[in-house]
Coordinates of C-alpha atoms in Angstrom, one line a residue:
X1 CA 322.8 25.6 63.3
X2 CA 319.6 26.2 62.0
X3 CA 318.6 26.6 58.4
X4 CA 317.2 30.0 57.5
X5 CA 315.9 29.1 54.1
X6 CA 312.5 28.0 54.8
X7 CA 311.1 24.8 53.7
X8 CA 308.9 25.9 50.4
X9 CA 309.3 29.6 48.8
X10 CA 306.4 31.1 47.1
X11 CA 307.5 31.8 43.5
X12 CA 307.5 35.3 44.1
X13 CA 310.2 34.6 47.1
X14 CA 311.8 31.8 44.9
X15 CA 312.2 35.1 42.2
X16 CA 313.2 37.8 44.2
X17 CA 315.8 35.3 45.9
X18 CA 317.4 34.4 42.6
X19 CA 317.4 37.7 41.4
X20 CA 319.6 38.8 44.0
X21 CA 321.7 35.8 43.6
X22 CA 322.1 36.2 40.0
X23 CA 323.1 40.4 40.3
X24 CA 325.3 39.5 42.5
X25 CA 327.8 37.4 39.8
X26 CA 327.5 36.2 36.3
X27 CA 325.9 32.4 36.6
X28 CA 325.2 29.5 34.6
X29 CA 322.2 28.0 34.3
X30 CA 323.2 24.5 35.8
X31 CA 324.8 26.8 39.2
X32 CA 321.0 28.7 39.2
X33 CA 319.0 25.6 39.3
X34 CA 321.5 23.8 41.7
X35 CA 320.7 26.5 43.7
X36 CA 317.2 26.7 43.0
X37 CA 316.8 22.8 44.4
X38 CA 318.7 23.8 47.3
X39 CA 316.4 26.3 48.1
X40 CA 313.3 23.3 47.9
X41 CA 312.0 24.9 44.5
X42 CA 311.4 21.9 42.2
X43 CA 309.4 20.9 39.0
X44 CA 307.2 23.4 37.5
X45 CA 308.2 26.1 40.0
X46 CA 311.9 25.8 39.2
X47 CA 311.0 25.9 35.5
X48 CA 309.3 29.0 35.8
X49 CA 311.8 30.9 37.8
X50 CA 314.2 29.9 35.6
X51 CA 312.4 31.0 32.3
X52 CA 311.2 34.5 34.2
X53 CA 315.4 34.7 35.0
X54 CA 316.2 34.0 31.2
X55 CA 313.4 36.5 29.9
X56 CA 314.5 38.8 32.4
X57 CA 317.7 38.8 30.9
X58 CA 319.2 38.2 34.5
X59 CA 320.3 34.5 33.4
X60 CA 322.6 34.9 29.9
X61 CA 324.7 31.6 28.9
X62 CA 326.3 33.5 26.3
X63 CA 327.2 36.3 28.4
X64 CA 328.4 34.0 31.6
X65 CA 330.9 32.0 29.0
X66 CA 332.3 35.2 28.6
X67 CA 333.0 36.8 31.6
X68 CA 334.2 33.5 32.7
X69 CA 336.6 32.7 30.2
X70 CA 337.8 36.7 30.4
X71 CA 338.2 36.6 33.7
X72 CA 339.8 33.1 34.0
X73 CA 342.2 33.8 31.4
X74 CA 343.5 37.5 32.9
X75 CA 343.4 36.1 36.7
X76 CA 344.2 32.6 36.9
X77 CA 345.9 32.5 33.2
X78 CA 344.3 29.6 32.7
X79 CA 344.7 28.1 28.8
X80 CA 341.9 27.4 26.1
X81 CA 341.6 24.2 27.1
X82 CA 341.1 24.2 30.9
X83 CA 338.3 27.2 30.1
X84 CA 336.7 24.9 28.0
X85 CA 336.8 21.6 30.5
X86 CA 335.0 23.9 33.0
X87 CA 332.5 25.4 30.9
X88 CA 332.0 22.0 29.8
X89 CA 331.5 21.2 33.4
X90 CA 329.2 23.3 33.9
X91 CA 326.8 22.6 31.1
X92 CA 327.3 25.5 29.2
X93 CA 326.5 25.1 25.2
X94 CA 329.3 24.5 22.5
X95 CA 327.9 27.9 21.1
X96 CA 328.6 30.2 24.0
X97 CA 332.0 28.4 24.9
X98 CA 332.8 29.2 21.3
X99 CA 331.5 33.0 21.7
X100 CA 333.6 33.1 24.9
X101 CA 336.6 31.9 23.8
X102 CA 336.2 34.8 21.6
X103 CA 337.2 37.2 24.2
X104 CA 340.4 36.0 24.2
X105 CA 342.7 38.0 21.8
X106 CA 345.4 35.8 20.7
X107 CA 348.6 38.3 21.0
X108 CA 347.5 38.8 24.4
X109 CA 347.1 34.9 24.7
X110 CA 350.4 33.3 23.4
X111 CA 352.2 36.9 25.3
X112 CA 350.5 35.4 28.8
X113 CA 351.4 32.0 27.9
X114 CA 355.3 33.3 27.2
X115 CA 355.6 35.0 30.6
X116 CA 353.9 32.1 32.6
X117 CA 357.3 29.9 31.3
X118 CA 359.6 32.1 31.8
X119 CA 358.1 32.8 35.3
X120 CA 358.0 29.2 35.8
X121 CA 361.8 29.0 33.9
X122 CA 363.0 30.9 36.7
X123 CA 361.7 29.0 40.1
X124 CA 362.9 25.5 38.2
X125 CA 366.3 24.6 39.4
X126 CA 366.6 21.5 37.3
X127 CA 370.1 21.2 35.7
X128 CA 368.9 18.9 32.8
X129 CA 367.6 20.9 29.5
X130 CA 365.8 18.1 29.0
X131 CA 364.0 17.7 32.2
X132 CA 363.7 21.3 32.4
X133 CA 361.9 21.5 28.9
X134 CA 359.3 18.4 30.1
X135 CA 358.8 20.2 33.4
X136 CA 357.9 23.4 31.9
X137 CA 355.4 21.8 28.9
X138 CA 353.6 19.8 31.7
X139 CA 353.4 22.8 33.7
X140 CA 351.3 25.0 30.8
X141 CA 349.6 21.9 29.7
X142 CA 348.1 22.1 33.1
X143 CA 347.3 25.1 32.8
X144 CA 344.8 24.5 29.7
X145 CA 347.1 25.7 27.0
X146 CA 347.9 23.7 23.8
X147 CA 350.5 21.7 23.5
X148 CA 351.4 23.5 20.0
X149 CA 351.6 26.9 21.0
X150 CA 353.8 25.6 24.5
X151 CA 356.4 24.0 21.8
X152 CA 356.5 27.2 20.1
X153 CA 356.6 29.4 22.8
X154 CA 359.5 26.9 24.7
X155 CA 361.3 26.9 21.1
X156 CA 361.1 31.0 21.1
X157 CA 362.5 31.1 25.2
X158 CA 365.0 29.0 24.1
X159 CA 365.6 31.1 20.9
X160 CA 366.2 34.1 22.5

């Protein structure tokens, strides 16, 4: 199959291309000049599409960290501390994680974190309390949530 992209774009193809691909979904920096050097834009090229995308306000760090830690935490309920790792991943600035982490209300946060267990509670058929308990903590700690707030939560299942 062949390619479609062709070999060198013109910066005003290299711009119009990344605009679209940056509409299309909130991205990162790092994921727009991945793509970029896919595309055969390098050195001073890349650096000026990518600076045209910031000033065009199409490329936002602060803005992707928090769509992406929203939307990971309502769809994949994934904890603090997973959102972090991939943010982290992707280069994304202590700053913005921090700011995105924001969007995270923590009633909503520890309430998710609750129903995940006693989802999980129910599909474990594991006769030992002990076992179960361990089963369920590594669970949510794979998940990304702390291991505090699992303790708690685990304590308050238990509870009640």
């Amino acid at each position: 199959m062949k390619n479609s992209t062709p070999k060198y774009l013109t910066l005003d193809e290299a711009l119009a291309k990344a605009r679209r691909y940056c509409a299309f979904q909130e991205r990162c920096h790092s994921e727009m000049r991945s793509k970029l050097i896919e595309w055969g834009v390098y050195g001073d090229r890349l650096e000026e599409v990518m600076a045209d995308l910031v000033s065009e306000n199409f490329l936002n760090e602060e803005r992707f960290a928090c769509t992406f830690a929203r939307g990971k935490f309502r769809m994949k309920s994934w904890g603090r501390n997973r959102i972090v790792q991939e943010l982290r991943a992707r280069r994304v600035s202590d700053y913005c994680i921090r700011k995105g982490l924001q969007e995270i209300e923590e009633a909503e946060y520890l309430a998710e974190l609750e129903r995940l267990l006693l989802k999980k509670q129910a599909e474990l058929s594991e006769p030992d309390a002990f076992q179960r308990r361990a089963k369920l903590m590594r669970f949510a700690l794979q998940r990304g949530f702390e291991q505090e707030l699992i303790s708690g939560a685990l304590a308050a299942i238990q509870a009640g």
